[in-house]
Tab-separated table of C-alpha atoms in Angstrom:
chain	number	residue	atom	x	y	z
X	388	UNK	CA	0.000	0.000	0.000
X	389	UNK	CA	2.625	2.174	1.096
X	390	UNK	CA	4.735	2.254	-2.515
X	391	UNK	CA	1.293	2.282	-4.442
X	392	UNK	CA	0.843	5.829	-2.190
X	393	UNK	CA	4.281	6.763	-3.565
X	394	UNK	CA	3.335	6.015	-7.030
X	395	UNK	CA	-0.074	7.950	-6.701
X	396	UNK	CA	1.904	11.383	-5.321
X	397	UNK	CA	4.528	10.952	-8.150
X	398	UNK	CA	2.388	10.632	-10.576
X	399	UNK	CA	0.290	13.659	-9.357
X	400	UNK	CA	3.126	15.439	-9.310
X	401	UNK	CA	4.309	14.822	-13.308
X	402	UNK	CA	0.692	15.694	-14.436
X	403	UNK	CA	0.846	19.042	-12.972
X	404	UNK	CA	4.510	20.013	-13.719
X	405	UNK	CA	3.232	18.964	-17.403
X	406	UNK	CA	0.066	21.289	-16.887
X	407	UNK	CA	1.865	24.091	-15.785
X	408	UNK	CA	4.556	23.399	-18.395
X	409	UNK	CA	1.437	23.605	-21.314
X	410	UNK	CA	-0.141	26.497	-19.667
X	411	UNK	CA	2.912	28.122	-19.411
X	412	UNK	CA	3.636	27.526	-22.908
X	413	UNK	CA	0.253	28.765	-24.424
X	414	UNK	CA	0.366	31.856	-21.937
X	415	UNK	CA	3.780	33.029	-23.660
X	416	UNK	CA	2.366	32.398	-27.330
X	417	UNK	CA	-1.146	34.370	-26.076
X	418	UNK	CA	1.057	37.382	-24.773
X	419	UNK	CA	3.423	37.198	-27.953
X	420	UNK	CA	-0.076	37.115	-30.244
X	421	UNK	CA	-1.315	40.231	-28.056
X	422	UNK	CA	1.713	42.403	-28.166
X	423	UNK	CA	2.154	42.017	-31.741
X	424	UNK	CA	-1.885	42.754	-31.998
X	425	UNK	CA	-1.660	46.022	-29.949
X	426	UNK	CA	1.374	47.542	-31.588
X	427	UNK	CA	-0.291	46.714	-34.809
X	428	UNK	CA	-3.028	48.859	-34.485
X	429	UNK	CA	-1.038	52.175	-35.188
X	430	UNK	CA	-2.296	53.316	-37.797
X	431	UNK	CA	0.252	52.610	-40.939
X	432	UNK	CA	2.516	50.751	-38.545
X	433	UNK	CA	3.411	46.645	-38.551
X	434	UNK	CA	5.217	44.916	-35.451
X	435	UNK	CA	6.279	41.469	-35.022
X	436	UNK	CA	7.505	40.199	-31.952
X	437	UNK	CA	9.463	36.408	-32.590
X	438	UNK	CA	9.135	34.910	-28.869
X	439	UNK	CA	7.694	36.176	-25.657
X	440	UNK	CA	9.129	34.513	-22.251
X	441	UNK	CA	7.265	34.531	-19.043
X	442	UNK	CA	9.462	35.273	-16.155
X	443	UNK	CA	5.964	34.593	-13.392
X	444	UNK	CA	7.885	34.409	-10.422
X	445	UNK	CA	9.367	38.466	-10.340
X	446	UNK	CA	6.426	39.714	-12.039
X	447	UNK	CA	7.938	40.100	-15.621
X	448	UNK	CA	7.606	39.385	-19.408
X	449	UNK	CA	10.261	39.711	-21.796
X	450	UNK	CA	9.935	40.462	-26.041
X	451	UNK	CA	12.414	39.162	-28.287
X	452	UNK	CA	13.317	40.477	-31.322
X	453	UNK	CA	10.460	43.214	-32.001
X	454	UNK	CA	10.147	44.737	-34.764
X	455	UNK	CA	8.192	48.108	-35.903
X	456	UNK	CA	7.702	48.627	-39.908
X	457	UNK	CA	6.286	51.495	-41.535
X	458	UNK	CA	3.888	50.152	-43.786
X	459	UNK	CA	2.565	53.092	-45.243
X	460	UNK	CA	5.287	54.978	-47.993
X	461	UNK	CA	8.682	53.570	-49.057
X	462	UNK	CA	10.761	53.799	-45.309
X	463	UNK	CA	13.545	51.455	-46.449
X	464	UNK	CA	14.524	50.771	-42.601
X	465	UNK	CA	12.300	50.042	-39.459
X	466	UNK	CA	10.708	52.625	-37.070
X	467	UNK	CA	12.191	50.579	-33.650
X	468	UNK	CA	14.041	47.506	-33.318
X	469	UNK	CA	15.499	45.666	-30.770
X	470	UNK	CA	16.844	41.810	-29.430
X	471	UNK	CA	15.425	42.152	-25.597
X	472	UNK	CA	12.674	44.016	-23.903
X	473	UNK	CA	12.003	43.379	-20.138
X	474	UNK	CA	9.065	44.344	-18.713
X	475	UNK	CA	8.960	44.034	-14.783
X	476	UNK	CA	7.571	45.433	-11.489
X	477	UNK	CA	10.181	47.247	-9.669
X	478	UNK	CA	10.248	45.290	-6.385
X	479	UNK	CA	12.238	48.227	-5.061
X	480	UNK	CA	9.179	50.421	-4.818
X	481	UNK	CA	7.079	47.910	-3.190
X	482	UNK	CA	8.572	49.115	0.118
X	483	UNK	CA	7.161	52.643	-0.199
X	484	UNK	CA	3.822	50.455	-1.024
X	485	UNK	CA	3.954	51.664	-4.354
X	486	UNK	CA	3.241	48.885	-7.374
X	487	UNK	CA	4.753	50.021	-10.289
X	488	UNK	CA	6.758	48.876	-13.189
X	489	UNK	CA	9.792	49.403	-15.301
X	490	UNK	CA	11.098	48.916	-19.017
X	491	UNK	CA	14.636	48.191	-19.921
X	492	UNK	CA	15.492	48.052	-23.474
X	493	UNK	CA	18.604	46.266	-24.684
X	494	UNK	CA	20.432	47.321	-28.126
X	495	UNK	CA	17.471	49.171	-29.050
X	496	UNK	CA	17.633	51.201	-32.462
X	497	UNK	CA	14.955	54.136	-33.448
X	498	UNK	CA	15.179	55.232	-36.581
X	499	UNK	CA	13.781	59.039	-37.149
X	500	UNK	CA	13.535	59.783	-41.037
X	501	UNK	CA	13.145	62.680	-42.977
X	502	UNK	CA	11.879	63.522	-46.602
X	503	UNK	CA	9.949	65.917	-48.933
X	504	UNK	CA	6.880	63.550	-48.368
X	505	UNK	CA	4.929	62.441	-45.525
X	506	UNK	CA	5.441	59.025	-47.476
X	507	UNK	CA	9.447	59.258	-47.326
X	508	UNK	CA	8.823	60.585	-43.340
X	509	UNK	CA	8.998	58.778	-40.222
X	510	UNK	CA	9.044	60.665	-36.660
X	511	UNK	CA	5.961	59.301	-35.365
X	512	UNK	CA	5.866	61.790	-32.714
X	513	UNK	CA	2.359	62.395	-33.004
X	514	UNK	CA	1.283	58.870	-33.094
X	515	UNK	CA	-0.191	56.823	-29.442
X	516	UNK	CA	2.444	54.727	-28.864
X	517	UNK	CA	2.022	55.603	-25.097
X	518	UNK	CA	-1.251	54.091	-25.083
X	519	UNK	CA	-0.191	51.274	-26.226
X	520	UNK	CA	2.632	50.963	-24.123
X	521	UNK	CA	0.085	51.194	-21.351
X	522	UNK	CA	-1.716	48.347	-22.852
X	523	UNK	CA	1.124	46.237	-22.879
X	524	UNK	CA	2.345	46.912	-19.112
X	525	UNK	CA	-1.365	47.860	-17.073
X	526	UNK	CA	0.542	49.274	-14.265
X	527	UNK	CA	1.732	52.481	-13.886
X	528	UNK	CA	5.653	52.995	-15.556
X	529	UNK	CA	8.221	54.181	-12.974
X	530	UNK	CA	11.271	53.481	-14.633
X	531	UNK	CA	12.606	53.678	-17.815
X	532	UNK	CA	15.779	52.520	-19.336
X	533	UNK	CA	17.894	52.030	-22.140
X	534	UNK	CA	21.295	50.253	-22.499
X	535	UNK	CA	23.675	50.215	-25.573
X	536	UNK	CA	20.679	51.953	-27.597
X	537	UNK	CA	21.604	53.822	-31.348
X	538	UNK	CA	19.474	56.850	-32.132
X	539	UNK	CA	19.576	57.353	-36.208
X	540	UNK	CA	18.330	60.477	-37.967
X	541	UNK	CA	18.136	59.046	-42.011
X	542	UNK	CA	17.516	61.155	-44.974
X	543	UNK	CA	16.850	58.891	-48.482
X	544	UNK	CA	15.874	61.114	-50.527
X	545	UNK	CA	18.898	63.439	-50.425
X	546	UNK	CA	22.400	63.053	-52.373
X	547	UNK	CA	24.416	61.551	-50.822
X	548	UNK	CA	21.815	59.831	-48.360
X	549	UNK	CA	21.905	61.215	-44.603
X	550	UNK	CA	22.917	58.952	-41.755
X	551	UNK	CA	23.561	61.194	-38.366
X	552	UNK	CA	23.590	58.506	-35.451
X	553	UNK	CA	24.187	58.653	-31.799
X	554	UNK	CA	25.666	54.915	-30.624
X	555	UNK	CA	26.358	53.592	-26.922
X	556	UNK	CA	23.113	55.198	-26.052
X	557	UNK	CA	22.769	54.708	-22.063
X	558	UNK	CA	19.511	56.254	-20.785
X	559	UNK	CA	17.340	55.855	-17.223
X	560	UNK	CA	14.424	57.527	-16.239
X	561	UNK	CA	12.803	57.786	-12.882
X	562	UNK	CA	10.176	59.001	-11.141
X	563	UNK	CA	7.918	58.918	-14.041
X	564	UNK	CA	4.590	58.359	-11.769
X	565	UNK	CA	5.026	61.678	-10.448
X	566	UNK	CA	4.661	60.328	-6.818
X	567	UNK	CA	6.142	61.588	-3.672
X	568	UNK	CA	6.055	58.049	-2.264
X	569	UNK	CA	8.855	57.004	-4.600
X	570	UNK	CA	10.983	60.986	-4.453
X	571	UNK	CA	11.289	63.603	-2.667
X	572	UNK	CA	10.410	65.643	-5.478
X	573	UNK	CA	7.091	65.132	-8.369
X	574	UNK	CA	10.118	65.649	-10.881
X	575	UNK	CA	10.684	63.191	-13.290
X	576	UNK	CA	14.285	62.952	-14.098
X	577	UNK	CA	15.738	61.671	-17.252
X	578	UNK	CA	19.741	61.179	-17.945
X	579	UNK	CA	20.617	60.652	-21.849
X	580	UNK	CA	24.395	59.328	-22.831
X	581	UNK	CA	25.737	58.501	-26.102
X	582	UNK	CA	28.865	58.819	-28.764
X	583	UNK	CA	28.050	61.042	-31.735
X	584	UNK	CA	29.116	60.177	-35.031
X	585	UNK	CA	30.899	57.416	-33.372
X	586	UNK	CA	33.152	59.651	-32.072
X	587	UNK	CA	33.172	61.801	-28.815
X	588	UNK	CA	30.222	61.887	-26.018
X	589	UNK	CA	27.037	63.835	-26.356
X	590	UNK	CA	25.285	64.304	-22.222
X	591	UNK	CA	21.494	65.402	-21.601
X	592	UNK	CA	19.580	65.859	-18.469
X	593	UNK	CA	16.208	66.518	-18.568
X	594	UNK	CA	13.402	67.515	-15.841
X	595	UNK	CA	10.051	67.459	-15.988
X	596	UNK	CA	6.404	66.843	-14.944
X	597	UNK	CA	4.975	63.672	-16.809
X	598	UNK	CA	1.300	64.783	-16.092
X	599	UNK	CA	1.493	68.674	-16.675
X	600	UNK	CA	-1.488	69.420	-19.367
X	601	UNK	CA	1.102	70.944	-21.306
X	602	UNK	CA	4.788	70.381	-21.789
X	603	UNK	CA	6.790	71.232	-18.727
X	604	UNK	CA	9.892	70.215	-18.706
X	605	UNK	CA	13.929	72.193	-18.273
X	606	UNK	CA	16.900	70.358	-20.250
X	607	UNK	CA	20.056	70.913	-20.792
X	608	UNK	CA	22.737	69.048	-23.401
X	609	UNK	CA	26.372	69.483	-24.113
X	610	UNK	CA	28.513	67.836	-26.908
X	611	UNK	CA	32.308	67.300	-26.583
X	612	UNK	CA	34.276	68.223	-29.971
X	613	UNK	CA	32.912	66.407	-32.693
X	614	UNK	CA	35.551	66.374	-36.168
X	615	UNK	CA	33.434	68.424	-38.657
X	616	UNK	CA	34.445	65.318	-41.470
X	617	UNK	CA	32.099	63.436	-40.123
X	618	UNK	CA	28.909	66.083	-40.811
X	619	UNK	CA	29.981	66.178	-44.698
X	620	UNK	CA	26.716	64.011	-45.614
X	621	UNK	CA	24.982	66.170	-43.517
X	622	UNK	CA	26.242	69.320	-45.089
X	623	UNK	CA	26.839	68.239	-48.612
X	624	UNK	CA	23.053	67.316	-48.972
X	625	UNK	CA	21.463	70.288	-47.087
X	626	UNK	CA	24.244	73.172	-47.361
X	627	UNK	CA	26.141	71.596	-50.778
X	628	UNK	CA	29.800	72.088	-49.141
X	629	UNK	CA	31.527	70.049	-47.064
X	630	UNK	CA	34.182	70.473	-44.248
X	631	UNK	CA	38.121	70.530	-45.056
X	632	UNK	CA	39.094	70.140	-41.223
X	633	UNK	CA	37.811	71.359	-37.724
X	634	UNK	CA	35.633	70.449	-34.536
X	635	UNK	CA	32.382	71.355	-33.734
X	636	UNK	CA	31.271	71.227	-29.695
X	637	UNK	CA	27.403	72.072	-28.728
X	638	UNK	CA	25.978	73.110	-25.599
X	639	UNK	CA	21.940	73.731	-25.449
X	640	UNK	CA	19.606	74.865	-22.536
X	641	UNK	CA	16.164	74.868	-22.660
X	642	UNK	CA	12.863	75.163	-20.278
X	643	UNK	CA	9.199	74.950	-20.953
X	644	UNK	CA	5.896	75.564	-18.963
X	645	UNK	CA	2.159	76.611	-19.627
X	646	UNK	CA	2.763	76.104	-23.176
X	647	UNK	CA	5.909	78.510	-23.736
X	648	UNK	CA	9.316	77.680	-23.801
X	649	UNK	CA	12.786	79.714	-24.392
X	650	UNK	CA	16.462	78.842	-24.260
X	651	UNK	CA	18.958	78.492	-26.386
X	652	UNK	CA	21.902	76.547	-28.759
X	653	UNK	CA	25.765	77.482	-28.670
X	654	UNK	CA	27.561	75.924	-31.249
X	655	UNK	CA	31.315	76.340	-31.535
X	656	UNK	CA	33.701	75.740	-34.729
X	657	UNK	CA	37.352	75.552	-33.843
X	658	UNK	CA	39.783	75.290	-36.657
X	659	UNK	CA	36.857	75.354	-39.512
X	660	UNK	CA	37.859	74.948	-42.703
X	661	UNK	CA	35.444	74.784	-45.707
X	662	UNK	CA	36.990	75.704	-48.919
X	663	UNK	CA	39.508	74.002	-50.984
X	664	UNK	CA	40.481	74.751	-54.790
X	665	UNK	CA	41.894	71.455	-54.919
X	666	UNK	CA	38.875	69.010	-54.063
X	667	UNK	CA	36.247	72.016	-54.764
X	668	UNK	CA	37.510	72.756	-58.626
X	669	UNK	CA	34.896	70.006	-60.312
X	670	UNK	CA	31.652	72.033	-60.203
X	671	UNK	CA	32.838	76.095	-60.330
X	672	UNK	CA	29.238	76.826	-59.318
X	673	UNK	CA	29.193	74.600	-56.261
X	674	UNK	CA	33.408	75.836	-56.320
X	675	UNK	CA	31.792	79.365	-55.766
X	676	UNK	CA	29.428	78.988	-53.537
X	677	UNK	CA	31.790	77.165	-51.165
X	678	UNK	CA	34.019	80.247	-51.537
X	679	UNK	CA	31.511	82.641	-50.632
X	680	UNK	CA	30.877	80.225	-47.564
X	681	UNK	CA	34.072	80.056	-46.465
X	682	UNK	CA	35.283	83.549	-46.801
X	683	UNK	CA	32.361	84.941	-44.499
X	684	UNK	CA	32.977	82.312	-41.594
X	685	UNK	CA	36.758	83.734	-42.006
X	686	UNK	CA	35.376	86.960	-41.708
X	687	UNK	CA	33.495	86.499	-39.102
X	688	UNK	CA	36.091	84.255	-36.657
X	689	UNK	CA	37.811	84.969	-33.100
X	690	UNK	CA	41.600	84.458	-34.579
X	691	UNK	CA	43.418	84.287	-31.468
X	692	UNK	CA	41.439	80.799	-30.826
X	693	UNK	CA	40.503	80.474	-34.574
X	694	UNK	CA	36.800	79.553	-33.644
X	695	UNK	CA	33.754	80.526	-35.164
X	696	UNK	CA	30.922	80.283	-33.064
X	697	UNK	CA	27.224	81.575	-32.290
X	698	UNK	CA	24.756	81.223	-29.783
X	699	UNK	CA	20.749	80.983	-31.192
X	700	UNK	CA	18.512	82.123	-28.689
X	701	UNK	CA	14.924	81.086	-29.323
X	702	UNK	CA	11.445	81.746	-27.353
X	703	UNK	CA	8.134	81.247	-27.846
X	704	UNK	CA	5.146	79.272	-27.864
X	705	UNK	CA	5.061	75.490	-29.198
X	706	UNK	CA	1.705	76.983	-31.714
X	707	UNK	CA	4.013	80.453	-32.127
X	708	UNK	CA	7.829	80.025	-32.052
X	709	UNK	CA	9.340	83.007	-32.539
X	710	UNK	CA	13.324	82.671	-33.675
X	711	UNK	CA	15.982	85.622	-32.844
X	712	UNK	CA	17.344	85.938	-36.300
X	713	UNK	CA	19.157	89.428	-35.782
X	714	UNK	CA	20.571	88.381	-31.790
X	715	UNK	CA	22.269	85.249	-33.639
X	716	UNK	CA	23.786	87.566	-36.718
X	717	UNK	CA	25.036	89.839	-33.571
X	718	UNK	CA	26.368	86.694	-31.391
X	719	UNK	CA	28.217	85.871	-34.037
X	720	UNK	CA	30.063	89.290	-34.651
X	721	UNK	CA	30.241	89.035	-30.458
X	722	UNK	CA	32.247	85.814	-30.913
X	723	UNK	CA	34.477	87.262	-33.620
X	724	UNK	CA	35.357	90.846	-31.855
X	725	UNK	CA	34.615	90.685	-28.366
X	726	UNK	CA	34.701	87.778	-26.231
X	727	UNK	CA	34.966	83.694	-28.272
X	728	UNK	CA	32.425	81.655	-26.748
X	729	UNK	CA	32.648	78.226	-25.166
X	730	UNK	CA	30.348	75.643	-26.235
X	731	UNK	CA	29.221	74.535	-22.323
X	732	UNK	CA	26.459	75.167	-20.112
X	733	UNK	CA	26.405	78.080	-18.490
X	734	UNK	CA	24.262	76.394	-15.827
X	735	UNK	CA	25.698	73.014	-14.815
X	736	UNK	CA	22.374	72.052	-13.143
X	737	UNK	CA	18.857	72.641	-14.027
X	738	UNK	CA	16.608	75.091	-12.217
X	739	UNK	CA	13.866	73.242	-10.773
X	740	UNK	CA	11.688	75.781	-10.026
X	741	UNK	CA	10.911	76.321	-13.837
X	742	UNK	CA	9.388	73.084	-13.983
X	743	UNK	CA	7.711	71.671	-10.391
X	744	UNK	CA	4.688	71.348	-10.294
X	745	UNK	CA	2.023	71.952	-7.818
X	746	UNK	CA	2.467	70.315	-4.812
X	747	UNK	CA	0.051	67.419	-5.207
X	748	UNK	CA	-0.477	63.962	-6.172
C-alpha cells in the first residue's frame, strides 16, 4: 500500500509540472499574439515580436526580437528595433507600497527619417504609442531605461543619403509616476548618454512633470568636440559644401511651462575649414558657392582661438515660435570681436523651479 501511495503522489506530481509546463507555454504564445496585436493597431505601422518569455515568479515578461515597420510609404529601414525588452515590477518600490513597473530596453535602435513627403517621413511623434505601451504593461511605468541603444536620424531622398547617429546610447528615467512616495520631489528625471558620429560623447539631463497638461519640462545638453568630417553628408546634402578640417562642440539649454518655452543653442567651430580649390575645382558653381561660404565664416572668426561660433537664442510658444534671427547675426560678430564663446552650459544644473509642479499627487 505504502509504494502504491508513492506512485499515486509521483504521478500527481508529473501531471501538474506537465500542466503548468502547457499552460505556461500557451500563456507566452497568447502574450506574444497580443503584443504584436496592440502595436499593430497604429495606424500605418506593422510589429512582429518572434518569442515572448514569461518570467511569473518576479512579475515580468520579456519580447524578443520586435520589430516596428512602416507600412505606409517607401521607409527602407524600421521605425524601432530591438533583441530584448524586459518588462517588470520594480520590487524596489514595493517598500514605499507603491506597485509600479519598469522597461529596460537592450540594443534598441529608433530610426527618425526625414523627406519631402509624408510618405518618405517617419518621426511618429504624433502617433499613441504611449497608449499602447500602457496596454502592454497595465501598471503604472516608474522606470525607464535604455542600455547600448543607437538613435539614427536618415535622410533617403537626399544626395548623398543622410545617416547622423548617436551609438552607446545609455539612458534611465525615474520618477515617471510623479509620486512623492517614490521621491522627494514630483520631478521626473531623465539622464541621456551617447557617442556622436561614433566619435566623442554627447550628455542630456532633462526635468520634468509627466502629467502637466502641457509640456513642462527644463533640459540641458552638451557635446564634446565632434571632427566636422564626419557632418559632410549632412552638409553636402542640405548646405552643398563640405568640411576641409575642424571640430564642432554644442551646448543647449532649454525650459518649458504653460505652453511657452525659451532657451537656447551654442555651437562652436574651432579650426573650420570649408573651402579648398583642390577638391572644390569640379563644379565652379558649387566651387563658388563654397568660396563665398568660407570667406564669411573667415570673416566672421575669433583668430586668437581660430573659432567661429554663435549662440541661437529662441522663445516662444510650441503653436508660435518666434526665432531671434538678428541676436544670432550679432552673437556671431560678439564671438568674432569681443569675447569667443565656449560651447558649455552656463548652468551646470537645471533650475527646478521652472518646472515643479504643484504640490500634489
Amino acid at each position: 500500500m505504502k509504494s502504491l501511495a508513492k506512485r499515486w503522489w509521483f504521478w500527481l506530481l508529473i501531471v501538474v509540472i506537465a500542466a503548468v509546463v502547457i499552460v505556461h507555454t500557451y500563456l507566452a504564445v497568447w502574450v506574444r499574439d497580443y503584443v504584436n496585436r496592440k502595436l499593430s493597431e497604429i495606424p500605418g505601422y506593422r510589429a512582429h515580436v518572434a518569442a515572448v518569455t514569461l518570467h511569473l515568479w518576479r512579475g515580468a515578461y520579456q519580447i524578443h526580437n520586435i520589430e516596428i515597420v512602416k507600412t505606409s510609404g517607401a521607409v527602407p529601414v524600421p521605425f524601432y528595433s530591438a533583441p530584448l525588452v524586459d518588462l517588470s515590477v520594480e520590487w524596489k518600490a514595493l517598500w514605499d507600497r507603491a506597485f509600479v513597473g519598469e522597461i529596460d530596453m537592450y540594443r534598441a535602435k529608433l530610426n527618425l527619417v526625414n523627406g519631402p513627403t509624408k510618405a518618405q517621413r517617419q518621426a511618429a511623434v504624433d502617433e499613441p504609442w504611449a497608449q499602447k505601451i500602457k496596454q502592454l504593461f497595465p501598471i503604472k511605468l516608474n522606470r525607464f531605461a535604455v542600455h547600448d541603444g543607437e538613435l539614427h536620424y536618415r535622410d533617403f531622398s537626399k544626395e548623398p543619403k543622410v545617416d547622423v547617429l548617436v551609438d552607446r546610447v545609455q539612458m534611465v528615467g525615474t520618477n515617471l509616476t510623479n509620486s512623492k512616495k517614490l521621491s522627494k520631489s514630483l520631478i521626473a528625471e531623465v539622464e541621456i548618454e551617447g557617442r556622436p558620429l561614433r566619435t566623442g560623447d554627447i550628455r542630456t539631463r532633462i526635468n520634468l512633470d509627466p502629467y502637466a497638461p502641457k509640456p513642462t519640462f527644463a533640459v540641458n545638453l552638451e557635446m564634446s568636440a565632434v571632427p566636422l568630417v564626419k557632418l559632410n553628408d549632412f552638409a553636402k546634402a542640405y548646405g552643398a559644401f563640405t568640411f576641409e578640417e575642424g571640430t564642432l562642440r554644442l551646448a543647449a539649454e532649454m525650459s518649458a511651462k504653460n505652453g511657452a518655452f525659451t532657451g537656447y543653442v551654442e555651437p562652436v567651430f574651432d579650426h573650420m575649414g570649408i573651402f579648398n580649390p583642390k577638391h572644390d575645382a569640379g563644379n565652379p558653381l558649387n566651387m563658388l558657392w563654397q568660396a563665398i561660404l568660407g570667406g564669411l565664416t573667415e570673416i566672421v572668426r575669433n583668430y586668437s582661438k581660430d573659432r567661429f561660433g554663435t549662440r541661437i537664442p529662441f522663445s516662444g510658444t510650441f503653436d508660435k515660435p518666434q526665432p531671434e534671427i538678428m541676436t544670432t547675426v550679432f552673437n556671431a560678430f560678439r564671438n568674432a570681436f569681443i569675447k569667443a564663446f565656449e560651447g558649455k552650459l552656463q548652468n551646470d544644473k537645471i533650475h527646478l523651479r521652472k518646472v515643479e509642479p504643484d504640490e500634489k499627487e
